[in-house]
Short mmCIF file of C-alpha atoms in Angstrom, two decimals:
data_model
loop_
_atom_site.label_atom_id
_atom_site.label_comp_id
_atom_site.label_asym_id
_atom_site.label_seq_id
_atom_site.Cartn_x
_atom_site.Cartn_y
_atom_site.Cartn_z
CA MET A 1 14.44 7.04 24.42
CA LYS A 2 15.33 10.59 25.23
CA LEU A 3 18.93 9.63 24.37
CA LYS A 4 17.73 8.40 20.95
CA TYR A 5 15.91 11.62 20.32
CA LEU A 6 18.93 13.62 21.41
CA LEU A 7 21.18 11.60 19.15
CA PHE A 8 18.78 12.07 16.29
CA THR A 9 18.73 15.75 16.82
CA ILE A 10 22.63 15.79 16.80
CA PHE A 11 22.63 13.64 13.70
CA MET A 12 20.13 15.96 11.97
CA GLY A 13 22.37 18.91 13.13
CA PHE A 14 25.40 17.33 11.38
CA MET A 15 23.44 16.22 8.36
CA LEU A 16 21.85 19.65 7.99
CA ASN A 17 24.71 21.80 9.30
CA LEU A 18 24.47 25.53 9.97
CA HIS A 19 24.94 26.51 6.34
CA ALA A 20 22.71 23.86 4.98
CA GLN A 21 19.58 24.69 3.18
CA LYS A 22 16.88 22.47 4.61
CA TYR A 23 13.57 22.24 2.86
CA ILE A 24 10.76 20.36 4.53
CA THR A 25 7.26 19.02 4.01
CA LYS A 26 4.89 17.50 6.58
CA SER A 27 1.98 17.09 4.15
CA GLY A 28 3.46 15.37 1.20
CA LYS A 29 1.18 13.11 -0.81
CA ILE A 30 1.74 9.58 -1.84
CA ASN A 31 -0.84 7.54 -3.85
CA ILE A 32 -0.56 3.83 -3.87
CA ILE A 33 -2.32 2.16 -6.75
CA SER A 34 -3.03 -1.40 -7.74
CA GLU A 35 -4.68 -1.98 -11.05
CA SER A 36 -6.01 -5.33 -12.15
CA PRO A 37 -8.57 -6.31 -14.76
CA ILE A 38 -10.99 -6.78 -11.87
CA PHE A 39 -10.72 -3.53 -10.12
CA THR A 40 -8.42 -0.72 -9.16
CA VAL A 41 -7.51 -0.08 -5.57
CA GLU A 42 -6.07 3.32 -4.62
CA GLY A 43 -4.93 4.63 -1.27
CA VAL A 44 -3.60 7.98 -0.44
CA ASN A 45 -1.37 9.28 2.35
CA LYS A 46 -1.44 13.07 2.77
CA LYS A 47 0.82 13.21 5.84
CA VAL A 48 4.16 12.27 4.33
CA ALA A 49 7.08 14.00 5.88
CA SER A 50 10.23 14.71 4.00
CA ILE A 51 13.47 16.70 4.31
CA LEU A 52 15.58 17.76 1.44
CA ASN A 53 19.06 19.10 1.94
CA THR A 54 19.75 21.32 -1.11
CA GLU A 55 23.47 21.57 -0.14
CA THR A 56 24.10 17.80 -0.39
CA GLY A 57 21.11 16.40 -2.24
CA GLU A 58 20.26 14.14 0.73
CA LEU A 59 16.62 13.18 0.90
CA VAL A 60 14.70 11.54 3.73
CA ILE A 61 11.06 10.55 3.45
CA SER A 62 8.97 9.25 6.39
CA MET A 63 5.33 8.15 6.45
CA LEU A 64 2.96 6.40 8.84
CA ILE A 65 1.11 3.47 7.30
CA ARG A 66 -2.02 4.29 9.35
CA SER A 67 -2.27 7.62 7.52
CA PHE A 68 -3.19 5.88 4.26
CA GLU A 69 -6.86 6.38 3.37
CA PHE A 70 -8.86 4.18 1.11
CA GLU A 71 -12.36 4.73 -0.28
CA GLU A 72 -13.47 1.21 0.97
CA ALA A 73 -13.18 0.88 4.71
CA VAL A 74 -12.64 -2.84 4.34
CA MET A 75 -9.67 -2.18 2.07
CA GLU A 76 -8.21 0.23 4.55
CA GLU A 77 -8.61 -2.36 7.30
CA ARG A 78 -6.97 -5.13 5.21
CA PHE A 79 -4.17 -2.80 4.21
CA ASN A 80 -3.34 -2.11 7.80
CA ILE A 81 -4.06 -5.41 9.59
CA ASN A 82 -3.17 -8.05 6.95
CA TYR A 83 -0.96 -6.60 4.24
CA LEU A 84 1.39 -3.96 5.83
CA GLU A 85 0.76 -5.14 9.39
CA SER A 86 1.01 -1.55 10.59
CA LYS A 87 0.77 -2.52 14.22
CA SER A 88 4.23 -4.15 13.88
CA PHE A 89 5.59 -1.90 11.24
CA PRO A 90 3.99 1.44 11.69
CA LYS A 91 6.27 3.43 9.32
CA SER A 92 7.77 3.36 5.85
CA ILE A 93 11.09 5.26 5.43
CA PHE A 94 13.34 6.22 2.49
CA LYS A 95 16.90 7.46 3.03
CA GLY A 96 18.77 8.47 0.01
CA LYS A 97 20.33 11.10 -2.14
CA ILE A 98 19.77 12.94 -5.53
CA SER A 99 22.40 11.19 -7.67
CA ASN A 100 22.44 13.82 -10.36
CA PHE A 101 22.65 16.55 -7.77
CA GLU A 102 25.03 18.66 -9.86
CA ASP A 103 22.44 19.02 -12.57
CA ILE A 104 20.06 20.83 -10.32
CA ASP A 105 20.39 24.58 -9.52
CA PHE A 106 18.15 25.15 -6.57
CA THR A 107 18.52 28.89 -6.88
CA THR A 108 17.08 29.04 -10.34
CA ASP A 109 13.40 28.54 -11.25
CA GLY A 110 12.92 25.56 -13.61
CA ILE A 111 12.04 21.95 -14.04
CA TYR A 112 14.80 19.50 -13.48
CA LYS A 113 14.93 15.77 -14.25
CA THR A 114 16.00 14.02 -11.03
CA HIS A 115 17.53 10.63 -10.26
CA VAL A 116 17.26 9.47 -6.59
CA GLU A 117 19.04 6.51 -5.09
CA GLY A 118 18.73 5.13 -1.66
CA LYS A 119 17.24 2.58 0.71
CA LEU A 120 13.49 2.00 0.97
CA THR A 121 12.02 0.27 3.94
CA ILE A 122 8.41 -1.06 3.85
CA HIS A 123 6.87 -3.64 6.13
CA GLY A 124 10.21 -3.94 7.98
CA ILE A 125 12.11 -4.95 4.79
CA THR A 126 14.75 -2.75 3.30
CA HIS A 127 15.75 -2.67 -0.38
CA ASP A 128 17.85 -0.43 -2.63
CA ALA A 129 15.71 1.82 -4.68
CA GLU A 130 16.39 3.91 -7.71
CA VAL A 131 13.79 6.43 -8.72
CA LYS A 132 13.29 9.09 -11.44
CA GLY A 133 11.31 12.16 -10.94
CA LEU A 134 10.94 15.86 -11.60
CA ILE A 135 11.88 18.66 -9.38
CA THR A 136 10.23 22.00 -10.16
CA ILE A 137 11.43 25.19 -8.56
CA THR A 138 9.22 28.31 -8.54
CA ASN A 139 9.83 31.32 -6.39
CA GLY A 140 11.77 29.44 -3.78
CA ILE A 141 9.27 26.66 -3.49
CA ILE A 142 10.54 23.21 -4.45
CA SER A 143 8.00 20.60 -5.73
CA ALA A 144 8.91 17.04 -6.41
CA GLU A 145 6.98 14.48 -8.42
CA SER A 146 7.72 10.87 -9.23
CA GLU A 147 6.04 7.67 -10.18
CA PHE A 148 7.57 4.25 -9.53
CA HIS A 149 6.71 0.69 -9.09
CA ILE A 150 7.32 -1.76 -6.31
CA SER A 151 6.78 -5.46 -6.05
CA LEU A 152 4.71 -6.48 -3.08
CA THR A 153 6.48 -9.79 -2.61
CA ASP A 154 9.84 -7.98 -2.45
CA PHE A 155 8.66 -6.50 0.76
CA GLU A 156 7.00 -9.71 1.94
CA ILE A 157 3.51 -8.20 1.67
CA GLU A 158 1.17 -11.15 1.28
CA ILE A 159 -2.19 -10.92 -0.46
CA GLU A 160 -4.57 -13.62 0.52
CA ARG A 161 -5.54 -16.06 -2.23
CA ALA A 162 -9.10 -14.67 -2.46
CA PHE A 163 -7.74 -11.33 -3.67
CA LYS A 164 -4.63 -12.45 -5.52
CA LYS A 165 -6.42 -11.94 -8.81
CA SER A 166 -7.71 -8.59 -7.89
CA ILE A 167 -4.49 -7.09 -6.36
CA ASP A 168 -1.53 -7.25 -8.65
CA ASP A 169 1.96 -7.88 -7.19
CA ASP A 170 3.10 -4.80 -9.07
CA VAL A 171 2.00 -1.65 -7.29
CA LEU A 172 2.35 1.99 -8.47
CA LEU A 173 3.44 4.75 -6.07
CA LYS A 174 2.92 8.36 -7.05
CA ILE A 175 4.70 11.10 -5.17
CA ASP A 176 3.79 14.68 -4.95
CA PHE A 177 5.68 16.89 -2.42
CA THR A 178 5.83 20.64 -1.99
CA PHE A 179 8.78 21.61 0.15
CA ILE A 180 9.20 24.96 1.95
CA LYS A 181 12.32 26.43 3.30
CA HIS A 182 12.71 25.47 6.96
CA MET B 1 -42.79 -28.91 -8.50
CA LYS B 2 -40.92 -31.84 -6.98
CA LEU B 3 -39.97 -31.29 -3.23
CA GLY B 4 -36.31 -31.90 -4.05
CA LEU B 5 -36.18 -29.09 -6.61
CA LYS B 6 -38.00 -26.82 -4.23
CA ILE B 7 -35.44 -27.36 -1.54
CA ILE B 8 -32.63 -26.73 -4.00
CA LEU B 9 -34.22 -23.46 -5.16
CA ILE B 10 -34.70 -22.33 -1.50
CA ILE B 11 -31.03 -23.18 -0.56
CA THR B 12 -29.77 -21.47 -3.70
CA GLY B 13 -31.92 -18.49 -2.83
CA PHE B 14 -30.35 -18.30 0.68
CA ILE B 15 -26.81 -18.63 -0.74
CA LEU B 16 -27.45 -15.83 -3.24
CA PHE B 17 -29.00 -13.65 -0.55
CA PHE B 18 -26.03 -14.03 1.79
CA GLY B 19 -23.54 -13.78 -1.06
CA LEU B 20 -25.08 -10.43 -2.11
CA GLY B 21 -25.27 -9.33 1.48
CA ALA B 22 -21.56 -10.00 1.92
CA THR B 23 -20.62 -8.25 -1.25
CA TYR B 24 -22.75 -5.26 -0.16
CA TYR B 25 -20.99 -5.32 3.13
CA VAL B 26 -17.56 -5.39 1.63
CA PHE B 27 -18.20 -2.46 -0.57
CA ASN B 28 -20.25 -0.38 1.67
CA LYS B 29 -18.84 -0.90 5.18
CA PRO B 30 -18.77 2.57 6.72
CA HIS B 31 -15.49 4.17 7.70
CA ARG B 32 -14.74 4.56 11.43
CA ASN B 33 -16.31 7.77 12.64
CA ILE B 34 -13.78 9.18 15.17
CA ALA B 35 -16.00 12.12 15.87
CA LYS B 36 -18.61 9.73 17.39
CA GLU B 37 -16.14 7.58 19.37
CA ARG B 38 -15.43 7.99 22.99
CA PRO B 39 -11.73 8.83 23.29
CA ALA B 40 -9.53 6.03 24.69
CA PHE B 41 -7.35 8.67 26.34
CA ILE B 42 -7.76 12.29 27.38
CA MET B 43 -4.56 14.13 28.00
CA GLU B 44 -2.35 17.20 27.43
CA ALA B 45 -0.51 17.27 24.09
CA SER B 46 2.78 17.57 25.92
CA GLU B 47 2.14 14.39 27.88
CA LEU B 48 1.26 12.45 24.70
CA PHE B 49 4.44 13.60 23.09
CA GLU B 50 6.47 12.72 26.19
CA GLU B 51 5.07 9.12 26.29
CA PHE B 52 6.10 8.53 22.65
CA ASN B 53 9.36 10.21 23.15
CA MET B 54 10.25 8.11 26.12
CA ASN B 55 9.42 4.80 24.35
CA GLU B 56 8.12 4.86 20.80
CA ASP B 57 7.18 1.09 20.67
CA LEU B 58 5.21 1.44 23.89
CA GLY B 59 3.61 4.54 22.61
CA ASN B 60 2.55 2.82 19.51
CA LYS B 61 1.05 -0.17 21.39
CA LYS B 62 -0.79 2.07 23.83
CA PHE B 63 -2.07 4.83 21.55
CA GLY B 64 -1.72 3.52 17.99
CA ASN B 65 -5.06 3.53 16.10
CA GLN B 66 -6.91 4.76 19.20
CA ALA B 67 -9.13 7.80 19.38
CA ILE B 68 -7.24 10.30 21.58
CA GLN B 69 -8.38 13.62 22.99
CA VAL B 70 -5.55 16.12 23.52
CA SER B 71 -5.39 19.74 24.72
CA GLY B 72 -2.60 22.04 23.94
CA LYS B 73 -1.41 25.48 22.70
CA VAL B 74 -1.41 25.96 18.89
CA ALA B 75 2.17 26.41 17.84
CA GLU B 76 1.73 26.18 14.06
CA ILE B 77 -1.22 26.21 11.54
CA THR B 78 -0.81 24.71 8.06
CA SER B 79 -3.43 24.87 5.37
CA ASP B 80 -2.84 23.44 1.90
CA GLU B 81 -4.64 21.24 -0.58
CA ASN B 82 -3.68 18.17 1.39
CA GLY B 83 -5.32 19.28 4.59
CA PHE B 84 -5.66 21.59 7.50
CA SER B 85 -3.57 20.92 10.54
CA PHE B 86 -2.42 22.27 13.85
CA ILE B 87 0.73 21.62 15.69
CA LEU B 88 0.09 21.53 19.43
CA ASN B 89 2.59 22.07 22.19
CA ASN B 90 5.65 23.26 20.31
CA SER B 91 7.42 22.73 17.02
CA MET B 92 10.22 20.56 18.48
CA GLU B 93 7.89 18.43 20.63
CA ALA B 94 4.93 18.41 18.34
CA VAL B 95 1.54 16.76 18.35
CA ASN B 96 0.46 17.16 14.69
CA CYS B 97 -3.29 17.15 14.23
CA THR B 98 -4.86 17.00 10.75
CA ILE B 99 -8.52 18.16 10.75
CA ASP B 100 -11.08 15.86 9.04
CA VAL B 101 -12.29 17.85 6.01
CA LYS B 102 -15.84 17.24 7.14
CA TYR B 103 -15.24 19.30 10.25
CA LYS B 104 -12.88 22.03 8.89
CA GLY B 105 -15.34 24.76 9.21
CA LYS B 106 -15.14 25.23 12.94
CA ALA B 107 -11.38 25.04 13.00
CA THR B 108 -10.57 27.93 10.67
CA ASN B 109 -11.04 30.58 13.42
CA ILE B 110 -8.27 29.18 15.53
CA LYS B 111 -5.14 31.34 15.95
CA ILE B 112 -1.53 30.59 17.05
CA GLY B 113 -1.35 30.77 20.76
CA ASP B 114 -4.90 29.55 21.31
CA THR B 115 -5.39 26.64 23.68
CA ILE B 116 -7.62 23.99 21.99
CA THR B 117 -8.91 20.52 22.56
CA ILE B 118 -8.93 18.06 19.61
CA LYS B 119 -9.96 14.51 19.26
CA GLY B 120 -8.40 12.33 16.53
CA LYS B 121 -7.04 8.94 15.56
CA CYS B 122 -3.40 8.35 16.55
CA ASP B 123 -1.41 7.13 13.51
CA GLY B 124 1.81 6.99 15.39
CA PHE B 125 5.07 8.95 15.89
CA ASP B 126 7.62 10.21 13.48
CA MET B 127 10.87 12.07 14.20
CA ILE B 128 9.99 14.79 11.60
CA MET B 129 6.32 15.32 12.50
CA GLY B 130 6.04 14.19 16.12
CA VAL B 131 2.91 12.49 17.27
CA VAL B 132 0.51 12.25 14.32
CA LEU B 133 -3.23 12.47 14.79
CA THR B 134 -5.60 12.32 11.78
CA LYS B 135 -9.37 12.49 11.26
CA CYS B 136 -9.39 15.21 13.98
CA ILE B 137 -12.34 17.16 15.15
CA LEU B 138 -12.22 20.24 17.26
CA ILE B 139 -13.79 19.94 20.64
CA GLU B 140 -14.64 23.21 22.36
#
């Protein structure tokens, strides 16, 4: 395991080389929302980690499923035990890149439309993902916001029959990160 | 009233009662209170990090979702609208503890370099954050 950690550190070292501008957050926020005619379920994770390389546009997002909080304790339990099976799949990861990287000037304050492409892994299943968002730069602080949808069945997340009418297959993810220079 | 009807009414009454009870339970079950739980493990932050670092899967099985009490030196303090957290041990081998908003008060006096003891729920391990504890409460 120490070897894996060492390899990761070297990998990170290459990915974010000496001259690289590395921006990081360890308290990014992601809301997961399911709306149905019956009720709306919303969970929030305020411990999302992300690293943005402003030299290459590479973006890594990592979060622990157990860090999602729901207003109803029963929902939080079902989310962990039944739906996401967080004991077997404790994390969700995104590895990708800003595809319109040349359009963003990280040294100039402003609001930039952003396209991100990469691989999203949830519940042990990996799919390609293409997401649109906004990057706002103010005084050296980079904020990123995005809203996108995922299909639960795409990630083999099963909702029991009793709740199938209340929890839609289409789920909204809202992203809100504030990066600081590492 | 006929006896048969009476029985049907009583049975219906029971079903309604239990049905309402179950609904009440579903929507009002209290959240786990980590502050009141006895910790499953009491250890140094450096030890906790090392166990996950040696074998992440084993770490998750052993500590995942458990209430853990850790002691360590404060390496970093972060405070923003998403929470108040301490990094114990050191930034490269971190145990990242987010204080439960309910118990933030006591924690705001802590300074970098202080040695503190914290109890929280172990959410797991992440390369960027280290060991992650949430719903944490400061123990003297």
